[in-house]
PDB file of C-alpha atoms in Angstrom:
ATOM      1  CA  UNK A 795     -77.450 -10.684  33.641  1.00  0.00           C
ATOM      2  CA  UNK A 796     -77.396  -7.871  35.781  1.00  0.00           C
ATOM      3  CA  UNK A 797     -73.366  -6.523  36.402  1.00  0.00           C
ATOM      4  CA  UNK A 798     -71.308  -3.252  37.142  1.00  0.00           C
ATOM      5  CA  UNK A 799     -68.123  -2.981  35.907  1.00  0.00           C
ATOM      6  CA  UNK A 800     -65.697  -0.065  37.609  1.00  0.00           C
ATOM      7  CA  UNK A 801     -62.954   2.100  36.071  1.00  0.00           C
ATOM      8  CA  UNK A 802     -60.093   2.238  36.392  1.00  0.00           C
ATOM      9  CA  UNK A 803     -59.305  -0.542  39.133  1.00  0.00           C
ATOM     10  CA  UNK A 804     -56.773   2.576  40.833  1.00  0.00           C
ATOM     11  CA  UNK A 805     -56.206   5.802  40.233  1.00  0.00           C
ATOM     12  CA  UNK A 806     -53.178   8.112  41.717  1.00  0.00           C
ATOM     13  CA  UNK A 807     -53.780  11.848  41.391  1.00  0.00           C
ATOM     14  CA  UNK A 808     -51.697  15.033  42.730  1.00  0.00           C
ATOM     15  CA  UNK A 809     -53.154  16.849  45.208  1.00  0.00           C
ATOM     16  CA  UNK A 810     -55.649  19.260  43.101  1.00  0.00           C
ATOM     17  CA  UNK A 811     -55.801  17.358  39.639  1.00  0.00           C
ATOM     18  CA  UNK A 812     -59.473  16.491  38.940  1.00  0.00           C
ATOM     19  CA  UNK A 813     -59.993  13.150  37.204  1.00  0.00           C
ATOM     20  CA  UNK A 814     -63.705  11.526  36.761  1.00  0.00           C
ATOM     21  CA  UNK A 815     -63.920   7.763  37.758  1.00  0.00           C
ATOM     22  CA  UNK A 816     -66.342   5.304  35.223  1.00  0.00           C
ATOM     23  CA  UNK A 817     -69.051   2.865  37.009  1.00  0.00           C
ATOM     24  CA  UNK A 818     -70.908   1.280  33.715  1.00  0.00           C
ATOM     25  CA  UNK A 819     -73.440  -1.116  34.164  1.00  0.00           C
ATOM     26  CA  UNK A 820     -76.240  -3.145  32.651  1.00  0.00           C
ATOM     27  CA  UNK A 821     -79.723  -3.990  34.062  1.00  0.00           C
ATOM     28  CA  UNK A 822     -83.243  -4.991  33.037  1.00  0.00           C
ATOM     29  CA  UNK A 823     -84.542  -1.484  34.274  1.00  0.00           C
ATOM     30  CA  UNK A 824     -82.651   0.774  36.154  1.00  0.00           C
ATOM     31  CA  UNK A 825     -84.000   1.304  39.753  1.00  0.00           C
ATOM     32  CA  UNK A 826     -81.110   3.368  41.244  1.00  0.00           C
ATOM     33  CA  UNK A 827     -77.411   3.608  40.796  1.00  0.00           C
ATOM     34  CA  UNK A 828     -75.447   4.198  44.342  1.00  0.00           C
ATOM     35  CA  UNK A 829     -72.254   5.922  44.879  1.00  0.00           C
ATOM     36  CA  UNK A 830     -70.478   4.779  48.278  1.00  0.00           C
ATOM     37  CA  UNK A 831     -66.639   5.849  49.663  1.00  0.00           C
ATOM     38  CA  UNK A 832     -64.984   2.528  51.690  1.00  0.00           C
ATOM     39  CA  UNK A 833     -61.572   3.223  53.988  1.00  0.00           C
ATOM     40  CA  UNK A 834     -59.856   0.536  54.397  1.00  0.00           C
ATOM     41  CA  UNK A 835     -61.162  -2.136  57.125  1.00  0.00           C
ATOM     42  CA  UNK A 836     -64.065  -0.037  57.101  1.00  0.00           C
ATOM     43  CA  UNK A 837     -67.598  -0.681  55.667  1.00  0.00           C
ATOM     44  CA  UNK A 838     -68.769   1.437  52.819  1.00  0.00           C
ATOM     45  CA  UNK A 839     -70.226   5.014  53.623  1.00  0.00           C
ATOM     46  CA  UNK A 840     -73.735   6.114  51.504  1.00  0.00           C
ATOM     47  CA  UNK A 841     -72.244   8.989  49.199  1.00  0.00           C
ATOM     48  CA  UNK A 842     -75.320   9.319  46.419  1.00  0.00           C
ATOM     49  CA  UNK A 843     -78.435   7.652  44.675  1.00  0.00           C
ATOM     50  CA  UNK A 844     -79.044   8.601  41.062  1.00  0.00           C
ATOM     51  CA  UNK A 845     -82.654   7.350  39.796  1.00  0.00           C
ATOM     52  CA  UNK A 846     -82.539   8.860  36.115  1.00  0.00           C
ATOM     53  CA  UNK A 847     -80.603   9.680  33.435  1.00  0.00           C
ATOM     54  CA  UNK A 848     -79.115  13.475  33.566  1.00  0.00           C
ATOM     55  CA  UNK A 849     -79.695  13.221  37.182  1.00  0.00           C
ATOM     56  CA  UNK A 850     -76.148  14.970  39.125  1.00  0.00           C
ATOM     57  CA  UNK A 851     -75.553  14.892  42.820  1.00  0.00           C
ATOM     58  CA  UNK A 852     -72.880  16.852  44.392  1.00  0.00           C
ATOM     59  CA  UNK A 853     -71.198  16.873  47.640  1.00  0.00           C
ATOM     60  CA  UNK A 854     -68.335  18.823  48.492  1.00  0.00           C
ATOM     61  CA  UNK A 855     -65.362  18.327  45.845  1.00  0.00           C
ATOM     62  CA  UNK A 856     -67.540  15.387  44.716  1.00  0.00           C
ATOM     63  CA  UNK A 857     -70.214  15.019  41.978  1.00  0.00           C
ATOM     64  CA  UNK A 858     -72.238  12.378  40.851  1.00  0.00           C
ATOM     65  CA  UNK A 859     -73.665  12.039  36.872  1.00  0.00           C
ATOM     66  CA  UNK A 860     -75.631   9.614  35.366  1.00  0.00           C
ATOM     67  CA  UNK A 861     -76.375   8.191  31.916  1.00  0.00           C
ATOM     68  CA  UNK A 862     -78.594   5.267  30.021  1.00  0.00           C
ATOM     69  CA  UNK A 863     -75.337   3.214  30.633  1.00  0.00           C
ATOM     70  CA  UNK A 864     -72.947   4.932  32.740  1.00  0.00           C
ATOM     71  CA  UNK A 865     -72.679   6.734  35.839  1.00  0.00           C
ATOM     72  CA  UNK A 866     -68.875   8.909  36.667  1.00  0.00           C
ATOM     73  CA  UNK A 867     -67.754  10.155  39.711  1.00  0.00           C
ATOM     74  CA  UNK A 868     -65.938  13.617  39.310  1.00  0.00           C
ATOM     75  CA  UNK A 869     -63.919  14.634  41.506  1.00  0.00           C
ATOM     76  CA  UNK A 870     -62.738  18.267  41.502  1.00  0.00           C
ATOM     77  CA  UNK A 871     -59.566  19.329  43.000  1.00  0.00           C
ATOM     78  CA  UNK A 872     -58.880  16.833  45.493  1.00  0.00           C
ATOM     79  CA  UNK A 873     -56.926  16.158  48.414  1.00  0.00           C
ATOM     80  CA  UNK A 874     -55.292  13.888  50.222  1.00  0.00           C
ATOM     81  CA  UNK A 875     -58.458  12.974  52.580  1.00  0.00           C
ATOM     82  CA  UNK A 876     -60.557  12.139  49.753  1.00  0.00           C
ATOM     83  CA  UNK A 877     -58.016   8.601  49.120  1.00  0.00           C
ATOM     84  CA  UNK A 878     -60.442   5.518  49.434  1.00  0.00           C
ATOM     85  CA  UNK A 879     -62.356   3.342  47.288  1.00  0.00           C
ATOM     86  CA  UNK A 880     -65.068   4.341  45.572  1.00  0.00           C
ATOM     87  CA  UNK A 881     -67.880   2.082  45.203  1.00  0.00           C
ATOM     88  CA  UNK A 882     -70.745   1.778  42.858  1.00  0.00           C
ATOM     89  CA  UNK A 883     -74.276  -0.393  43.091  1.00  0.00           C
ATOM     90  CA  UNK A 884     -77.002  -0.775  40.910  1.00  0.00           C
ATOM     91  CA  UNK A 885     -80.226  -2.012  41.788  1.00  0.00           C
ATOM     92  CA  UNK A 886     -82.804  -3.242  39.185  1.00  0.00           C
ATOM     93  CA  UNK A 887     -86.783  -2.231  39.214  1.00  0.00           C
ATOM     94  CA  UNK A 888     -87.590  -5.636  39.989  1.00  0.00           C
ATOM     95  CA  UNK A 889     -86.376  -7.375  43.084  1.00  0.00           C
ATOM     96  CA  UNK A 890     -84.275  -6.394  46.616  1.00  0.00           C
ATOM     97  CA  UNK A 891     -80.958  -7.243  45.561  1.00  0.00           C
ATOM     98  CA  UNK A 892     -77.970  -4.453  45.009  1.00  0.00           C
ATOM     99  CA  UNK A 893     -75.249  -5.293  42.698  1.00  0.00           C
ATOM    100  CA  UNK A 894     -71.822  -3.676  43.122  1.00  0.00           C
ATOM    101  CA  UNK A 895     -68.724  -2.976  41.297  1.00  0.00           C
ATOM    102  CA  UNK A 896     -65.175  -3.977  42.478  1.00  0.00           C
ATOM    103  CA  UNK A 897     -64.044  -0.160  43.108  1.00  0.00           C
ATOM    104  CA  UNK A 898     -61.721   2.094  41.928  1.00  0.00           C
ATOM    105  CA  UNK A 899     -59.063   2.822  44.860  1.00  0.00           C
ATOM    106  CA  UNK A 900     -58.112   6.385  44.556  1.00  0.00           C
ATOM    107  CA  UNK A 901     -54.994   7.503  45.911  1.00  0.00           C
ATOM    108  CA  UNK A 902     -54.624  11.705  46.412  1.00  0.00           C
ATOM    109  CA  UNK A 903     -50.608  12.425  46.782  1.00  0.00           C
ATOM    110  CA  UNK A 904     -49.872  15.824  48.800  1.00  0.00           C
TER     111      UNK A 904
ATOM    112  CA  UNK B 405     -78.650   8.862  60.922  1.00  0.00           C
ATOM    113  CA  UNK B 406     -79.096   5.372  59.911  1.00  0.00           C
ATOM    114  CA  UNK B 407     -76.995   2.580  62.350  1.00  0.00           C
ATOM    115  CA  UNK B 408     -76.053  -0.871  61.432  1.00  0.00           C
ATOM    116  CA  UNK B 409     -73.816  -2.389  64.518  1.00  0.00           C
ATOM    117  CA  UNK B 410     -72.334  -5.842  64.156  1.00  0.00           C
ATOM    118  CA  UNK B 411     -71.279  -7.955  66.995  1.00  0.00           C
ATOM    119  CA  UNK B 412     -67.296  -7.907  66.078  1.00  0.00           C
ATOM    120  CA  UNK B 413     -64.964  -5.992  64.039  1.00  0.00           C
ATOM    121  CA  UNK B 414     -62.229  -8.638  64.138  1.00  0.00           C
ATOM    122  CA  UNK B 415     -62.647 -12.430  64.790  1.00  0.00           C
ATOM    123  CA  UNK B 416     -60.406 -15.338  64.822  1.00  0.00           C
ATOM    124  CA  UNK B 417     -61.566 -18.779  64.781  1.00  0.00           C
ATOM    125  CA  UNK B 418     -60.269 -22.815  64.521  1.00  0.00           C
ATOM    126  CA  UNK B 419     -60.973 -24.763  61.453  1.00  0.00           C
ATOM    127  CA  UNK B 420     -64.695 -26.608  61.946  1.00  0.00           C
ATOM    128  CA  UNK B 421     -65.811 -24.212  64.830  1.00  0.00           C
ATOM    129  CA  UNK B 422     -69.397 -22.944  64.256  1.00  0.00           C
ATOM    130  CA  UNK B 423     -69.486 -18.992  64.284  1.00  0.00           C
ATOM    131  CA  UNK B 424     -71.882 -16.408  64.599  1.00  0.00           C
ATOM    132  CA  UNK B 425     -72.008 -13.256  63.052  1.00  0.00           C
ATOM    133  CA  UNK B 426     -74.465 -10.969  64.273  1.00  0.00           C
ATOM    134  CA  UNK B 427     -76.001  -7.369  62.770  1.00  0.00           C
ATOM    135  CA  UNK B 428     -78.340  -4.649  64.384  1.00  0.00           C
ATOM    136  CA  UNK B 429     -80.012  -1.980  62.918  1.00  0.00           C
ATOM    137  CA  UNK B 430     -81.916   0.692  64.657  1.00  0.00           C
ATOM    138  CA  UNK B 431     -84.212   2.244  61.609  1.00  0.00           C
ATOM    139  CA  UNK B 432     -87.482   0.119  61.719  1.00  0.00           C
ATOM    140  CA  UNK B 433     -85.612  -1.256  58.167  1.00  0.00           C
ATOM    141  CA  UNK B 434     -87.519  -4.084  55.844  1.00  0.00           C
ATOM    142  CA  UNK B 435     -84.363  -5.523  54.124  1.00  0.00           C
ATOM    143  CA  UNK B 436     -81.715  -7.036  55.562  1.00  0.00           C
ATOM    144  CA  UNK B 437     -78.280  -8.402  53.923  1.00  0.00           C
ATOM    145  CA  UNK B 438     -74.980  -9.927  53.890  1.00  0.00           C
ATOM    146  CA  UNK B 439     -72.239  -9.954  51.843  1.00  0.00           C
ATOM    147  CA  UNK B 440     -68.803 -10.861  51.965  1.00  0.00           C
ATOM    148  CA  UNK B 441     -65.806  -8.705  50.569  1.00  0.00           C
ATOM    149  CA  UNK B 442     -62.690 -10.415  49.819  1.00  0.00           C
ATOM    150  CA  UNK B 443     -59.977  -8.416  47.295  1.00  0.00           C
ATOM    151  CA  UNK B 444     -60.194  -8.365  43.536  1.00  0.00           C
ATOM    152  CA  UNK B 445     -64.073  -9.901  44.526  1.00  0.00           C
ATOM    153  CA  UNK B 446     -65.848  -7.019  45.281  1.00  0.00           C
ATOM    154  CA  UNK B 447     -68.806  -7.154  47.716  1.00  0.00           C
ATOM    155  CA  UNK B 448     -70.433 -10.678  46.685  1.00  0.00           C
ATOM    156  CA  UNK B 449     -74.145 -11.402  48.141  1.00  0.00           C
ATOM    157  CA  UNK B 450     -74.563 -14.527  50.952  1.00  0.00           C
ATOM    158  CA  UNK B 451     -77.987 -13.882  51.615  1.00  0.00           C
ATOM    159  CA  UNK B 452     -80.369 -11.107  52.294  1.00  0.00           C
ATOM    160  CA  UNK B 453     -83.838 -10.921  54.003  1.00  0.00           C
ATOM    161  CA  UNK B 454     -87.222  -9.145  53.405  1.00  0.00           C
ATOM    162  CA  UNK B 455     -88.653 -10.018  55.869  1.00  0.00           C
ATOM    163  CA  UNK B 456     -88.844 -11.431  59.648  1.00  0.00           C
ATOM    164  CA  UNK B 457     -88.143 -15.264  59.187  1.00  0.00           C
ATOM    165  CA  UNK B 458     -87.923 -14.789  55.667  1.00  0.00           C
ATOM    166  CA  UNK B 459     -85.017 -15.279  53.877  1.00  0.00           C
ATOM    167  CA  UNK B 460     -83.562 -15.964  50.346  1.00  0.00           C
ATOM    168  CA  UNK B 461     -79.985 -17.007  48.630  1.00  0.00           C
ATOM    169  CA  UNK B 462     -77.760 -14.530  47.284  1.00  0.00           C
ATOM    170  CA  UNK B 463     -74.983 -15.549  45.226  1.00  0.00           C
ATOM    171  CA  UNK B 464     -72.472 -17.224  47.249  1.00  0.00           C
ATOM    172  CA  UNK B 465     -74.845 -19.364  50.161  1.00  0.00           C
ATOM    173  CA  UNK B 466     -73.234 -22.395  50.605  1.00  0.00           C
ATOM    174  CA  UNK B 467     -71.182 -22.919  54.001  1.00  0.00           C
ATOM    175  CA  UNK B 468     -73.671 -20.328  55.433  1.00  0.00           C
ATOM    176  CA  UNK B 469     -76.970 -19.857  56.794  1.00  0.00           C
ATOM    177  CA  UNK B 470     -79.035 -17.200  58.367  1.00  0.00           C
ATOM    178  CA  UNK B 471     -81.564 -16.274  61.209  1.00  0.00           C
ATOM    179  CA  UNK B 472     -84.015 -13.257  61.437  1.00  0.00           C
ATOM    180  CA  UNK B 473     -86.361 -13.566  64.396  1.00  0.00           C
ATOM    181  CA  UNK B 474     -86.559 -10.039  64.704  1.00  0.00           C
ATOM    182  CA  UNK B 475     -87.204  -7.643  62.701  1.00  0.00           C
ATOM    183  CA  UNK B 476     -84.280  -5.676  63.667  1.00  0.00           C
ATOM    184  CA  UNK B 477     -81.429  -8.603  63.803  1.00  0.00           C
ATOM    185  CA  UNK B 478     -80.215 -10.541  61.109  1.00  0.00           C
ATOM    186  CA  UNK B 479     -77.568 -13.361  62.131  1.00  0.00           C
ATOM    187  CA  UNK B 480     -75.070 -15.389  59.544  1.00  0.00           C
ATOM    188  CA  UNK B 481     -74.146 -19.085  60.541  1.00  0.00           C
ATOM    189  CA  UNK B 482     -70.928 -20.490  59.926  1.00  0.00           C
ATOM    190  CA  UNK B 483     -71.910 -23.994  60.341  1.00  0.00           C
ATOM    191  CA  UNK B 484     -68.523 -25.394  60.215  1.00  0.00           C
ATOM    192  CA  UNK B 485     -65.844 -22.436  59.410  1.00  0.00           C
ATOM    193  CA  UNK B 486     -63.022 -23.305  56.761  1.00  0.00           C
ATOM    194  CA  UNK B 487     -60.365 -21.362  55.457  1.00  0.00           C
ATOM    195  CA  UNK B 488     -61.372 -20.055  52.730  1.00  0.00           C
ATOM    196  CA  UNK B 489     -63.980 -18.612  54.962  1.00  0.00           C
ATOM    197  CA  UNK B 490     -61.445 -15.581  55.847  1.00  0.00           C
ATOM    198  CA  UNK B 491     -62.926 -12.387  54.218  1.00  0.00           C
ATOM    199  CA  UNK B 492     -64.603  -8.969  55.419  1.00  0.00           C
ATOM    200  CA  UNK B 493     -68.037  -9.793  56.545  1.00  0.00           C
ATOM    201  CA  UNK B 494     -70.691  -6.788  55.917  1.00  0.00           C
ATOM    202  CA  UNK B 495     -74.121  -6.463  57.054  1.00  0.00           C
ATOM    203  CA  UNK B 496     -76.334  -3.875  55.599  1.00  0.00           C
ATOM    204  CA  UNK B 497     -80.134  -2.554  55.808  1.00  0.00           C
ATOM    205  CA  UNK B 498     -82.544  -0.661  53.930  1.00  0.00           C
ATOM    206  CA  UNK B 499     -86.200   0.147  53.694  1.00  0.00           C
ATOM    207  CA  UNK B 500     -87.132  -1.874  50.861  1.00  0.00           C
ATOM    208  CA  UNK B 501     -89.488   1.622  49.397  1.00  0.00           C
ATOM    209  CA  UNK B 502     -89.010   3.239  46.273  1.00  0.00           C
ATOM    210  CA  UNK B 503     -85.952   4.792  47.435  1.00  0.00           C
ATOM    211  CA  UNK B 504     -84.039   1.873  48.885  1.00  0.00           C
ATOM    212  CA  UNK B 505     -80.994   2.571  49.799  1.00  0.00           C
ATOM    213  CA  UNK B 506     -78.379   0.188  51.302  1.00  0.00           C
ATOM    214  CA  UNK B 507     -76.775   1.198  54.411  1.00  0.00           C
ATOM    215  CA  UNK B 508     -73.531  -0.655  55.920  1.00  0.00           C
ATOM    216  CA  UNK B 509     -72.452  -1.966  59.514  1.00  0.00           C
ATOM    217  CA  UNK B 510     -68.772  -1.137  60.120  1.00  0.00           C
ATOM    218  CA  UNK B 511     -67.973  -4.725  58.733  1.00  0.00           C
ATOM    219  CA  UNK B 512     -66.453  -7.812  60.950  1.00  0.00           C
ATOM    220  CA  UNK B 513     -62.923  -9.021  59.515  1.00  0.00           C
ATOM    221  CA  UNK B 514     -63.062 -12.993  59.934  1.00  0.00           C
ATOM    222  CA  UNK B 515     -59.947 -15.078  60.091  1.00  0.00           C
ATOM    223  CA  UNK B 516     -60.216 -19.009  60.204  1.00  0.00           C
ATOM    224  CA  UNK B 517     -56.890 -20.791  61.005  1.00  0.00           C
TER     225      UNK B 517
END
């Protein structure tokens, strides 16, 4: 069965401490892995796609790496504007359908 | 830039009434989806489409239903809303290509009293 399984469920960092946040998952063929960024009462924002393994993305303090199993979610230096929850999707080489992770809620104190 | 509208961001409704949640999206997209988002749940598939007046089950379909006419609109049916009906409704799109990528409406929040 196809599932994604996020770590941790919440995170609190400092203003400026860099942490990495886990998104492992297992599939019958990896098709892409998806990084989105949900505020609350909001609907989740397209951060990155990741097709293979050693792929990285980056955007801003952000960066996305992938693995045969795993995907993290660095996050360099951050601030306070970067607090959300971070989502992750896989979707598998056959079919439509996009299978997500329950999110890690990051919290950036000033 | 990629836009996925729905009808509401915030609905209340009576126990029994029928609602309608609709979603728009401007980008010529193939796929078409809904989910549901309630805490601790994650995002949860109702149903998703590939195609105009095409349609399949997700993971959580019963109590719902769905309508694409057009290729650009994709409606979910509450046939008879209950309680445990409250959640975050989201729509999304995408292209159905090699590089599908799922793009999300700003989300409805539906409470049934």
């Amino acid at each position: 069965e196809d599932q994604v399984t996020q770590s941790p469920e919440a995170l609190r960092l400092q203003e400026g401490e860099s942490s990495s946040l886990n998104c492992s998952y297992t599939v019958s063929g990896l098709r892409g892995l998806f990084w989105y960024r949900q505020d609350p009462g909001k609907g989740p924002e397209f951060l990155f796609t990741l097709y293979s393994a050693g792929e990285e993305k980056e955007k801003e303090r952000l960066k996305a790496t992938l693995t045969k199993k795993e995907s993290f979610l660095h996050i360099t230096a951050p601030k306070p504007e970067d607090s959300a929850t971070y989502l992750c999707a896989v979707q598998a080489l056959l079919g439509n359908q996009f299978y997500f992770g329950t999110g890690t809620s990051l919290t950036v104190i000033p | 830039d990629v836009k996925v509208t729905q009808s509401s961001r915030y609905l209340v409704k009576r126990t029994g009434e029928k609602v309608f949640l609709e979603c728009v999206q401007d980008m010529d997209h193939e796929n078409m989806f809904w989910y549901r988002q309630d805490p601790g749940l994650g995002l949860r598939l109702i149903y998703f489409s590939y195609d105009v007046k095409m349609k399949e089950k997700g993971d959580i379909p019963e109590g719902y239903s769905v309508s694409r006419e057009k290729k650009e609109r994709f409606s979910l049916i509450l046939e008879s809303a209950s309680t445990n009906q409250t959640s975050m409704y989201l729509c999304a799109s995408s292209t159905g290509d090699s590089f599908d990528v799922p793009y999300f409406g700003p989300g409805t929040r539906l409470t049934v009293t």
